[in-house]
Short mmCIF file of C-alpha atoms in Angstrom, two decimals:
data_model
loop_
_atom_site.label_atom_id
_atom_site.label_comp_id
_atom_site.label_asym_id
_atom_site.label_seq_id
_atom_site.Cartn_x
_atom_site.Cartn_y
_atom_site.Cartn_z
CA MET R 1 -123.91 -51.82 -104.02
CA SER R 2 -123.53 -54.69 -106.35
CA SER R 3 -122.76 -58.13 -104.98
CA SER R 4 -119.28 -59.59 -105.24
CA ILE R 5 -120.70 -63.01 -105.33
CA VAL R 6 -124.02 -64.16 -106.66
CA VAL R 7 -125.12 -67.85 -106.57
CA GLN R 8 -128.42 -68.75 -108.21
CA SER R 9 -130.23 -72.18 -108.05
CA LEU R 10 -126.85 -73.82 -107.98
CA GLY R 11 -126.69 -77.61 -108.51
CA LYS R 12 -123.84 -80.08 -108.90
CA ARG R 13 -124.40 -83.74 -109.89
CA PHE R 14 -122.00 -86.65 -109.70
CA SER R 15 -122.35 -90.04 -111.36
CA ILE R 16 -122.05 -93.17 -108.97
CA ASN R 17 -120.78 -95.94 -110.89
CA GLY R 18 -121.54 -99.74 -110.57
CA ARG R 19 -119.52 -101.77 -108.16
CA ARG R 20 -117.56 -103.70 -110.87
CA GLN R 21 -116.01 -101.76 -113.86
CA PRO R 22 -114.57 -103.38 -117.12
CA GLN R 23 -110.85 -103.52 -117.01
CA THR R 24 -110.32 -103.41 -120.80
CA ILE R 25 -112.04 -102.21 -123.99
CA MET R 26 -112.68 -105.78 -125.14
CA GLU R 27 -114.54 -106.54 -121.81
CA SER R 28 -116.63 -103.41 -122.24
CA VAL R 29 -117.53 -104.55 -125.71
CA LEU R 30 -118.35 -108.07 -124.77
CA SER R 31 -120.50 -106.88 -121.82
CA GLY R 32 -122.44 -104.54 -124.14
CA TRP R 33 -120.94 -101.44 -122.21
CA ARG R 34 -123.49 -102.16 -119.56
CA TYR R 35 -121.00 -102.14 -116.67
CA SER R 36 -119.47 -98.85 -117.80
CA LYS R 37 -122.76 -96.85 -117.53
CA PRO R 38 -123.38 -94.94 -114.40
CA LYS R 39 -126.01 -96.66 -112.10
CA GLN R 40 -127.38 -93.53 -110.69
CA ASP R 41 -126.73 -89.69 -110.21
CA PHE R 42 -125.86 -88.25 -106.95
CA TRP R 43 -126.71 -84.44 -106.30
CA ALA R 44 -124.02 -82.98 -104.02
CA LEU R 45 -125.78 -79.67 -104.25
CA GLN R 46 -129.20 -78.65 -105.22
CA ASP R 47 -131.00 -75.32 -105.60
CA VAL R 48 -128.54 -73.14 -103.62
CA SER R 49 -128.84 -69.44 -103.84
CA PHE R 50 -127.08 -66.59 -101.92
CA ALA R 51 -125.09 -63.33 -102.51
CA VAL R 52 -122.15 -61.77 -100.66
CA SER R 53 -121.61 -58.06 -101.01
CA PRO R 54 -118.14 -56.35 -100.59
CA GLY R 55 -117.08 -56.38 -96.91
CA GLU R 56 -119.60 -59.15 -95.99
CA MET R 57 -118.48 -62.45 -94.64
CA LEU R 58 -120.63 -65.62 -95.24
CA GLY R 59 -120.14 -68.53 -92.81
CA ILE R 60 -121.16 -72.00 -94.15
CA VAL R 61 -122.04 -74.62 -91.62
CA GLY R 62 -123.20 -78.30 -92.00
CA LYS R 63 -122.12 -81.78 -91.11
CA ASN R 64 -119.49 -83.74 -93.20
CA GLY R 65 -120.90 -84.55 -96.60
CA ALA R 66 -123.31 -81.68 -96.46
CA GLY R 67 -121.80 -80.10 -99.82
CA LYS R 68 -119.82 -77.33 -98.25
CA SER R 69 -116.46 -78.09 -99.95
CA THR R 70 -118.24 -78.68 -103.23
CA LEU R 71 -119.88 -75.33 -103.01
CA LEU R 72 -116.69 -73.63 -102.41
CA GLN R 73 -115.08 -75.38 -105.37
CA LEU R 74 -118.10 -74.07 -107.55
CA VAL R 75 -117.58 -70.53 -106.31
CA ALA R 76 -113.92 -70.90 -106.99
CA GLN R 77 -114.71 -72.24 -110.63
CA VAL R 78 -112.52 -75.27 -109.86
CA ILE R 79 -115.57 -77.32 -111.00
CA LEU R 80 -118.54 -76.32 -113.10
CA PRO R 81 -122.24 -76.46 -112.00
CA ASP R 82 -124.84 -78.68 -113.74
CA THR R 83 -127.76 -76.30 -112.84
CA GLY R 84 -127.83 -72.60 -112.02
CA PHE R 85 -124.94 -70.27 -112.13
CA VAL R 86 -122.07 -68.52 -110.15
CA LYS R 87 -121.16 -64.91 -110.82
CA VAL R 88 -118.01 -63.60 -109.16
CA GLN R 89 -116.75 -60.03 -109.54
CA GLY R 90 -113.15 -59.42 -108.53
CA LYS R 91 -109.96 -61.33 -108.05
CA ILE R 92 -110.36 -64.64 -106.13
CA GLY R 93 -108.08 -65.84 -103.36
CA SER R 94 -108.77 -69.35 -102.19
CA LEU R 95 -107.65 -71.45 -99.31
CA LEU R 96 -109.62 -74.51 -100.02
CA ASP R 97 -106.66 -76.73 -98.91
CA LEU R 98 -103.96 -74.81 -96.86
CA GLY R 99 -100.61 -75.84 -97.90
CA ALA R 100 -101.61 -77.78 -101.06
CA SER R 101 -100.42 -75.07 -103.31
CA LEU R 102 -96.92 -75.10 -101.99
CA SER R 103 -94.21 -76.82 -103.99
CA ALA R 104 -92.24 -79.30 -101.55
CA ASP R 105 -89.02 -78.92 -103.41
CA LEU R 106 -88.98 -75.05 -103.48
CA THR R 107 -87.94 -72.95 -100.39
CA GLY R 108 -90.40 -70.91 -98.67
CA TYR R 109 -89.06 -67.75 -100.21
CA GLU R 110 -89.55 -69.22 -103.78
CA ASN R 111 -93.09 -70.41 -103.03
CA ILE R 112 -93.98 -66.80 -102.10
CA PHE R 113 -92.98 -65.50 -105.47
CA ILE R 114 -94.60 -68.40 -107.45
CA ASN R 115 -97.96 -68.39 -105.59
CA GLY R 116 -98.04 -64.53 -105.50
CA MET R 117 -97.64 -64.42 -109.42
CA ILE R 118 -100.07 -67.27 -109.80
CA ALA R 119 -102.54 -64.98 -107.84
CA GLY R 120 -102.14 -62.37 -110.54
CA LEU R 121 -99.29 -60.12 -109.08
CA THR R 122 -96.21 -58.95 -110.95
CA ARG R 123 -92.88 -59.97 -109.79
CA LYS R 124 -92.26 -56.47 -108.70
CA GLN R 125 -95.50 -56.52 -106.75
CA VAL R 126 -94.56 -59.63 -105.12
CA SER R 127 -91.15 -58.17 -104.17
CA ARG R 128 -93.08 -55.50 -102.18
CA ILE R 129 -95.02 -57.95 -100.04
CA VAL R 130 -92.44 -60.79 -99.48
CA GLU R 131 -91.12 -59.35 -96.30
CA ASP R 132 -94.52 -58.80 -94.98
CA VAL R 133 -95.38 -62.30 -95.93
CA VAL R 134 -92.40 -63.71 -94.01
CA ASP R 135 -93.07 -61.56 -90.92
CA PHE R 136 -96.70 -62.57 -90.72
CA SER R 137 -95.95 -66.16 -91.20
CA GLU R 138 -93.21 -65.98 -88.45
CA LEU R 139 -90.93 -68.25 -90.50
CA GLN R 140 -87.90 -65.93 -90.87
CA GLN R 141 -85.55 -68.64 -89.65
CA PHE R 142 -86.76 -71.22 -92.06
CA ILE R 143 -87.81 -69.31 -95.08
CA ASP R 144 -84.75 -70.45 -97.16
CA ASN R 145 -85.32 -74.10 -96.40
CA PRO R 146 -87.20 -76.41 -98.74
CA VAL R 147 -90.98 -76.59 -97.82
CA ARG R 148 -90.67 -80.42 -97.44
CA THR R 149 -88.78 -79.84 -94.32
CA TYR R 150 -91.65 -77.74 -92.84
CA SER R 151 -94.09 -79.11 -90.34
CA SER R 152 -97.86 -79.11 -91.22
CA GLY R 153 -98.40 -75.97 -89.15
CA MET R 154 -95.61 -74.06 -90.83
CA LYS R 155 -96.91 -75.00 -94.18
CA MET R 156 -100.36 -73.71 -93.28
CA ARG R 157 -98.95 -70.54 -91.96
CA LEU R 158 -97.08 -69.82 -94.97
CA ALA R 159 -99.95 -70.65 -97.30
CA PHE R 160 -102.40 -68.39 -95.41
CA ALA R 161 -99.91 -65.54 -95.10
CA ILE R 162 -99.31 -65.62 -99.03
CA ALA R 163 -103.10 -65.72 -99.67
CA ILE R 164 -103.95 -62.75 -97.40
CA HIS R 165 -101.22 -60.61 -98.67
CA THR R 166 -102.13 -60.75 -102.30
CA VAL R 167 -105.13 -58.46 -101.41
CA PRO R 168 -107.95 -60.59 -102.99
CA GLU R 169 -111.36 -58.97 -103.73
CA VAL R 170 -113.10 -62.37 -103.05
CA LEU R 171 -111.57 -64.74 -100.48
CA LEU R 172 -112.82 -68.38 -99.95
CA ILE R 173 -111.54 -70.22 -97.00
CA ASP R 174 -111.88 -73.75 -95.72
CA GLU R 175 -111.28 -73.96 -91.89
CA PHE R 176 -108.58 -71.08 -91.73
CA LEU R 177 -109.17 -70.76 -87.97
CA SER R 178 -107.16 -73.97 -87.31
CA VAL R 179 -103.97 -72.16 -88.42
CA GLY R 180 -101.11 -71.84 -85.73
CA ASP R 181 -101.54 -71.19 -82.10
CA THR R 182 -104.09 -68.97 -80.23
CA ARG R 183 -102.06 -65.79 -80.81
CA PHE R 184 -101.52 -66.61 -84.34
CA ARG R 185 -105.18 -67.34 -84.98
CA GLU R 186 -106.16 -64.05 -83.40
CA LYS R 187 -103.73 -62.29 -85.75
CA CYS R 188 -105.36 -64.04 -88.65
CA GLN R 189 -108.74 -62.96 -87.59
CA GLN R 190 -107.46 -59.38 -87.43
CA ARG R 191 -106.20 -59.53 -90.89
CA ILE R 192 -109.58 -61.00 -92.03
CA ALA R 193 -111.20 -58.05 -90.55
CA GLU R 194 -108.84 -55.62 -92.27
CA LEU R 195 -109.55 -57.37 -95.58
CA ARG R 196 -113.34 -56.98 -94.87
CA GLN R 197 -112.91 -53.30 -94.25
CA LEU R 198 -111.12 -52.98 -97.65
CA GLY R 199 -114.17 -54.51 -99.43
CA CYS R 200 -113.15 -58.09 -99.68
CA ALA R 201 -116.23 -60.53 -99.81
CA ILE R 202 -115.37 -63.51 -97.83
CA VAL R 203 -116.90 -67.08 -97.69
CA LEU R 204 -115.83 -69.23 -94.67
CA VAL R 205 -116.60 -72.95 -94.43
CA SER R 206 -116.22 -74.09 -90.74
CA HIS R 207 -117.12 -76.91 -88.44
CA ASN R 208 -116.91 -74.43 -85.56
CA ALA R 209 -120.47 -72.99 -85.55
CA TYR R 210 -119.79 -70.72 -82.73
CA GLN R 211 -116.89 -68.96 -84.61
CA VAL R 212 -119.36 -68.44 -87.52
CA LYS R 213 -121.65 -66.84 -85.11
CA LYS R 214 -118.97 -64.67 -83.79
CA ILE R 215 -117.25 -63.32 -86.85
CA CYS R 216 -119.49 -63.70 -89.87
CA SER R 217 -122.25 -61.18 -91.11
CA LYS R 218 -124.39 -64.08 -92.70
CA ALA R 219 -124.75 -67.84 -92.37
CA LEU R 220 -125.77 -70.45 -94.51
CA TRP R 221 -126.67 -74.09 -93.28
CA LEU R 222 -126.36 -76.88 -95.75
CA SER R 223 -127.54 -80.42 -95.21
CA ASN R 224 -127.44 -83.31 -97.78
CA GLY R 225 -126.58 -80.61 -100.48
CA ARG R 226 -129.71 -78.42 -99.81
CA MET R 227 -130.19 -75.13 -98.12
CA GLN R 228 -131.81 -75.63 -94.52
CA ASP R 229 -131.41 -72.05 -93.45
CA TYR R 230 -129.79 -68.73 -94.58
CA GLY R 231 -129.67 -65.39 -92.80
CA PRO R 232 -128.32 -63.76 -89.61
CA PRO R 233 -125.64 -65.99 -88.04
CA SER R 234 -127.10 -66.18 -84.55
CA ASP R 235 -130.41 -67.55 -85.89
CA VAL R 236 -129.01 -69.83 -88.38
CA VAL R 237 -126.28 -71.45 -85.93
CA ASN R 238 -128.96 -71.63 -83.12
CA ARG R 239 -131.18 -73.69 -85.48
CA TYR R 240 -128.37 -75.71 -86.83
CA LEU R 241 -127.18 -76.78 -83.39
CA GLU R 242 -130.59 -77.63 -82.03
CA ALA R 243 -131.46 -79.66 -85.04
CA THR R 244 -128.09 -81.51 -85.60
CA GLN R 245 -126.78 -81.91 -81.98
CA GLY R 246 -129.92 -81.70 -79.92
CA ILE R 247 -128.37 -79.23 -77.44
CA ALA R 248 -129.50 -75.88 -75.95
CA THR R 249 -128.15 -73.18 -78.15
CA HIS R 250 -127.00 -70.70 -75.39
CA ARG R 251 -123.29 -71.48 -74.87
CA ASP R 252 -123.53 -71.16 -71.08
CA HIS R 253 -126.77 -73.09 -70.66
CA PRO R 254 -126.16 -75.18 -67.44
CA GLN R 255 -128.76 -77.93 -68.19
CA SER R 256 -127.29 -79.08 -71.63
CA LYS R 257 -126.91 -83.00 -71.63
CA THR R 258 -123.14 -82.59 -72.08
CA ALA R 259 -122.83 -80.31 -69.06
CA LEU R 260 -124.53 -82.99 -66.95
CA LEU R 261 -122.43 -85.92 -68.43
CA LEU R 262 -119.20 -84.23 -67.92
CA GLY R 263 -120.11 -83.40 -64.23
CA ARG R 264 -121.93 -86.51 -63.19
CA ARG R 265 -120.67 -89.33 -65.20
CA ALA R 266 -117.90 -90.19 -62.66
CA HIS R 267 -120.58 -91.12 -60.04
CA SER R 268 -123.75 -92.17 -62.01
CA ASN R 269 -125.46 -95.32 -60.84
CA ASN R 270 -126.68 -95.97 -64.49
CA HIS R 271 -124.76 -98.48 -66.59
CA ASN R 272 -124.92 -96.11 -69.50
CA GLY R 273 -123.34 -93.28 -67.64
CA GLU R 274 -126.43 -91.02 -67.80
CA PRO R 275 -127.03 -88.56 -64.87
CA ASP R 276 -129.50 -89.88 -62.12
CA ALA R 277 -131.37 -86.58 -61.89
CA ALA R 278 -131.35 -83.03 -63.22
CA VAL R 279 -128.79 -80.93 -61.56
CA PRO R 280 -130.21 -77.48 -60.27
CA THR R 281 -128.94 -74.38 -61.54
CA SER R 282 -126.90 -71.79 -59.49
CA LEU R 283 -127.38 -68.07 -59.59
CA GLY R 284 -123.95 -67.45 -61.25
CA ASP R 285 -121.78 -67.05 -58.06
CA VAL R 286 -118.88 -68.32 -60.19
CA LYS R 287 -118.29 -67.75 -63.95
CA ILE R 288 -115.57 -68.80 -66.41
CA THR R 289 -113.91 -65.66 -67.68
CA ARG R 290 -111.66 -67.50 -70.40
CA VAL R 291 -109.81 -70.69 -71.21
CA VAL R 292 -106.13 -70.48 -72.34
CA LEU R 293 -104.34 -73.32 -74.04
CA SER R 294 -100.64 -73.52 -73.83
CA PRO R 295 -98.45 -73.76 -75.73
CA SER R 296 -101.07 -73.43 -78.28
CA GLY R 297 -104.30 -74.76 -79.76
CA THR R 298 -102.41 -76.30 -82.75
CA LEU R 299 -100.28 -79.35 -81.75
CA GLU R 300 -98.48 -82.39 -83.03
CA THR R 301 -99.67 -85.80 -81.62
CA GLY R 302 -97.62 -86.56 -78.46
CA ASP R 303 -96.99 -82.74 -77.56
CA ASN R 304 -97.74 -81.57 -74.09
CA LEU R 305 -100.65 -79.37 -73.34
CA THR R 306 -102.02 -77.25 -70.41
CA ILE R 307 -105.71 -76.12 -70.32
CA ALA R 308 -106.21 -73.17 -67.76
CA ILE R 309 -109.63 -72.31 -66.70
CA HIS R 310 -109.78 -68.71 -65.47
CA TYR R 311 -112.79 -67.85 -63.29
CA GLU R 312 -114.13 -65.09 -61.16
CA ALA R 313 -116.14 -65.98 -58.03
CA ALA R 314 -118.45 -63.18 -56.81
CA VAL R 315 -118.59 -64.92 -53.22
CA PRO R 316 -116.44 -67.43 -51.58
CA VAL R 317 -117.31 -70.92 -52.93
CA GLU R 318 -116.39 -74.09 -51.07
CA ARG R 319 -115.02 -77.14 -52.89
CA PRO R 320 -116.19 -76.29 -56.51
CA ILE R 321 -115.61 -79.05 -59.06
CA PHE R 322 -113.92 -78.00 -62.36
CA SER R 323 -114.38 -80.37 -65.46
CA VAL R 324 -112.70 -80.59 -68.73
CA ALA R 325 -113.72 -82.74 -71.77
CA ILE R 326 -112.21 -83.02 -75.29
CA ALA R 327 -114.64 -84.00 -77.96
CA THR R 328 -114.56 -84.57 -81.76
CA THR R 329 -116.47 -82.41 -84.24
CA GLU R 330 -119.15 -85.07 -84.13
CA ASN R 331 -119.42 -84.57 -80.31
CA LYS R 332 -117.83 -87.83 -79.38
CA ILE R 333 -116.14 -87.42 -75.97
CA CYS R 334 -112.72 -88.93 -76.26
CA PHE R 335 -111.46 -87.52 -73.01
CA SER R 336 -113.06 -86.11 -69.70
CA SER R 337 -111.80 -85.40 -66.28
CA ASN R 338 -112.88 -83.34 -63.27
CA THR R 339 -111.12 -82.26 -59.99
CA LYS R 340 -113.36 -84.45 -57.86
CA LYS R 341 -112.31 -87.62 -59.67
CA MET R 342 -108.70 -86.76 -59.44
CA ASP R 343 -108.93 -85.60 -55.74
CA ALA R 344 -107.72 -82.02 -56.89
CA THR R 345 -110.85 -79.96 -55.70
CA PRO R 346 -109.74 -76.77 -54.22
CA THR R 347 -111.03 -76.13 -50.69
CA ILE R 348 -112.35 -72.71 -51.45
CA ILE R 349 -112.19 -70.15 -54.18
CA THR R 350 -112.86 -66.40 -54.18
CA GLY R 351 -112.31 -63.55 -56.44
CA GLU R 352 -110.17 -64.09 -59.73
CA GLY R 353 -108.21 -67.16 -60.16
CA ALA R 354 -107.35 -70.00 -62.48
CA ILE R 355 -106.93 -73.90 -62.29
CA SER R 356 -105.12 -75.88 -64.83
CA LEU R 357 -105.17 -79.40 -66.29
CA CYS R 358 -101.80 -80.47 -67.60
CA PHE R 359 -101.12 -83.24 -70.13
CA GLU R 360 -97.57 -84.46 -70.23
CA ARG R 361 -98.26 -85.88 -73.67
CA LEU R 362 -101.50 -85.62 -75.73
CA ASP R 363 -101.72 -88.70 -77.99
CA LEU R 364 -104.81 -87.86 -79.89
CA ALA R 365 -105.03 -88.78 -83.61
CA ALA R 366 -105.05 -86.05 -86.24
CA GLY R 367 -108.04 -84.07 -86.50
CA GLN R 368 -109.98 -81.06 -84.96
CA TYR R 369 -111.36 -81.29 -81.44
CA PHE R 370 -113.43 -79.09 -79.15
CA ILE R 371 -112.91 -78.38 -75.56
CA HIS R 372 -115.85 -78.16 -73.03
CA VAL R 373 -115.39 -76.75 -69.51
CA GLY R 374 -117.62 -76.54 -66.55
CA ILE R 375 -117.74 -75.37 -62.84
CA TYR R 376 -120.13 -77.16 -60.39
CA GLY R 377 -120.98 -77.14 -56.81
CA GLU R 378 -119.63 -79.44 -54.16
CA ASP R 379 -120.88 -82.94 -54.78
CA TRP R 380 -122.49 -81.68 -58.04
CA ALA R 381 -125.07 -79.73 -56.03
CA CYS R 382 -125.39 -77.15 -58.88
CA THR R 383 -123.99 -76.00 -62.17
CA TYR R 384 -122.19 -72.59 -61.73
CA ASP R 385 -121.02 -72.19 -65.34
CA PHE R 386 -120.67 -74.42 -68.38
CA ARG R 387 -118.97 -73.57 -71.76
CA TRP R 388 -119.82 -75.78 -74.79
CA ARG R 389 -117.05 -75.87 -77.19
CA GLU R 390 -115.13 -73.00 -75.52
CA THR R 391 -112.26 -73.39 -77.68
CA SER R 392 -110.87 -75.58 -80.47
CA LEU R 393 -107.73 -77.71 -80.79
CA GLN R 394 -106.13 -78.86 -84.01
CA ILE R 395 -103.94 -81.99 -83.83
CA TYR R 396 -101.53 -82.95 -86.68
CA SER R 397 -99.57 -86.20 -87.17
CA ASP R 398 -97.51 -88.05 -89.81
CA THR R 399 -99.06 -91.20 -88.65
CA LYS R 400 -102.54 -92.22 -89.83
CA ALA R 401 -104.63 -93.87 -87.08
CA ASN R 402 -108.16 -95.15 -86.84
CA GLY R 403 -110.03 -94.17 -83.50
CA PHE R 404 -109.32 -91.16 -81.18
CA PHE R 405 -105.75 -91.99 -80.02
CA SER R 406 -102.46 -92.37 -81.67
CA PRO R 407 -99.84 -93.31 -79.07
CA PRO R 408 -96.21 -94.39 -80.06
CA VAL R 409 -96.18 -98.12 -80.65
CA THR R 410 -93.86 -100.63 -82.00
CA TRP R 411 -94.54 -104.08 -83.63
CA THR R 412 -92.17 -106.87 -82.50
CA ALA R 413 -91.83 -110.18 -84.51
CA THR R 414 -90.48 -113.24 -82.69
CA SER R 415 -89.56 -116.19 -84.90
CA ASN R 416 -88.44 -118.75 -82.27
CA LEU R 417 -90.95 -118.79 -79.38
CA LYS R 418 -89.26 -121.74 -77.69
CA ALA R 419 -85.94 -120.09 -77.40
CA LEU R 420 -87.58 -117.05 -76.08
CA SER R 421 -89.40 -118.92 -73.36
CA GLN R 422 -86.09 -120.68 -72.46
CA GLU R 423 -84.28 -117.22 -72.23
CA GLN R 424 -87.11 -115.93 -69.93
CA ASP R 425 -86.97 -119.06 -67.73
CA ALA R 426 -83.12 -118.54 -67.34
CA ARG R 427 -83.59 -115.03 -66.23
#
């Protein structure tokens, strides 16, 4: 079987210019053009090689700046390589930036036709799929409205629905698993599986290494533009996590540093919040069966959120401690809580059950986050179960914020402080 995508010795170079650039032609001439010359070359990618056959799905992992997006752009032929070559057989569908291909002034219905025809379909062929696209995106009520009135999540759902219904032979995706709520993401994954069965070759860039491990047939790890590993997803992801995050690669490993910190940070005697001693491991009397986010895993800043931890206790367990943490893609904990700290520890659990943590409003800044959950014995005596990055959370916001949080704030200017002081004194 011939490969749909062949990448051989691929390299891409960018020029980094000097700090000060001439503003006019005259200034360039007087300076002898020395300021306009590139100071150095930066290789975003070097010596990258891989192949993807029809029906295969390659997952690409790596930290920010590793070259993942550049690689997708090269495969999509948006930019050209400086070394090596890319060979793609078949019609390409790309989701390099969900929603960017939509025209804000046109309706959702009109965008379906335009993007379908850009993808190579005739108007008649687009007419056949338009209702399927609308149904899949679940935007029936808004499809005749201008896209500028859509929320970020609605735009992403429409863009994704259009892309997958054009039936591409090669599909390039950048973080598609952040689209919509949990149920919608599952529907997207099902559609991706159907495309693979039809022989579509897929390349996925994702920050969620565990999802790459779960749904891809091959994986590629990039670091500083170079290939670090390439092969079976389980092996590549394990080595990537061990090297970049210094954690145990088994998702339920009870002795990972994060598991200990989530459990014991609240009562550690150390100034830096590190645990006092290793927590002994239990024999698995209690296990986490699933974690459910409600209303969804895609929110606007300020929305409410409920995180439900479903568990199964093989024997009665007294006063277990449940913990939840929300972390960034760089594994910086921006929220953590547990039932002991909140005085909400159940007296005893047995059989199947669930415990929920409710946020009246979640004021996280826009971005992707991961949720860690754990179950511990009374007074942190043991670790029953711990799930690293059990699920992901995507936050959207129209407000740009630095830091983890983006709460509603207002600025108030007072021009006459003396009058204000007198008014407060009068009260």
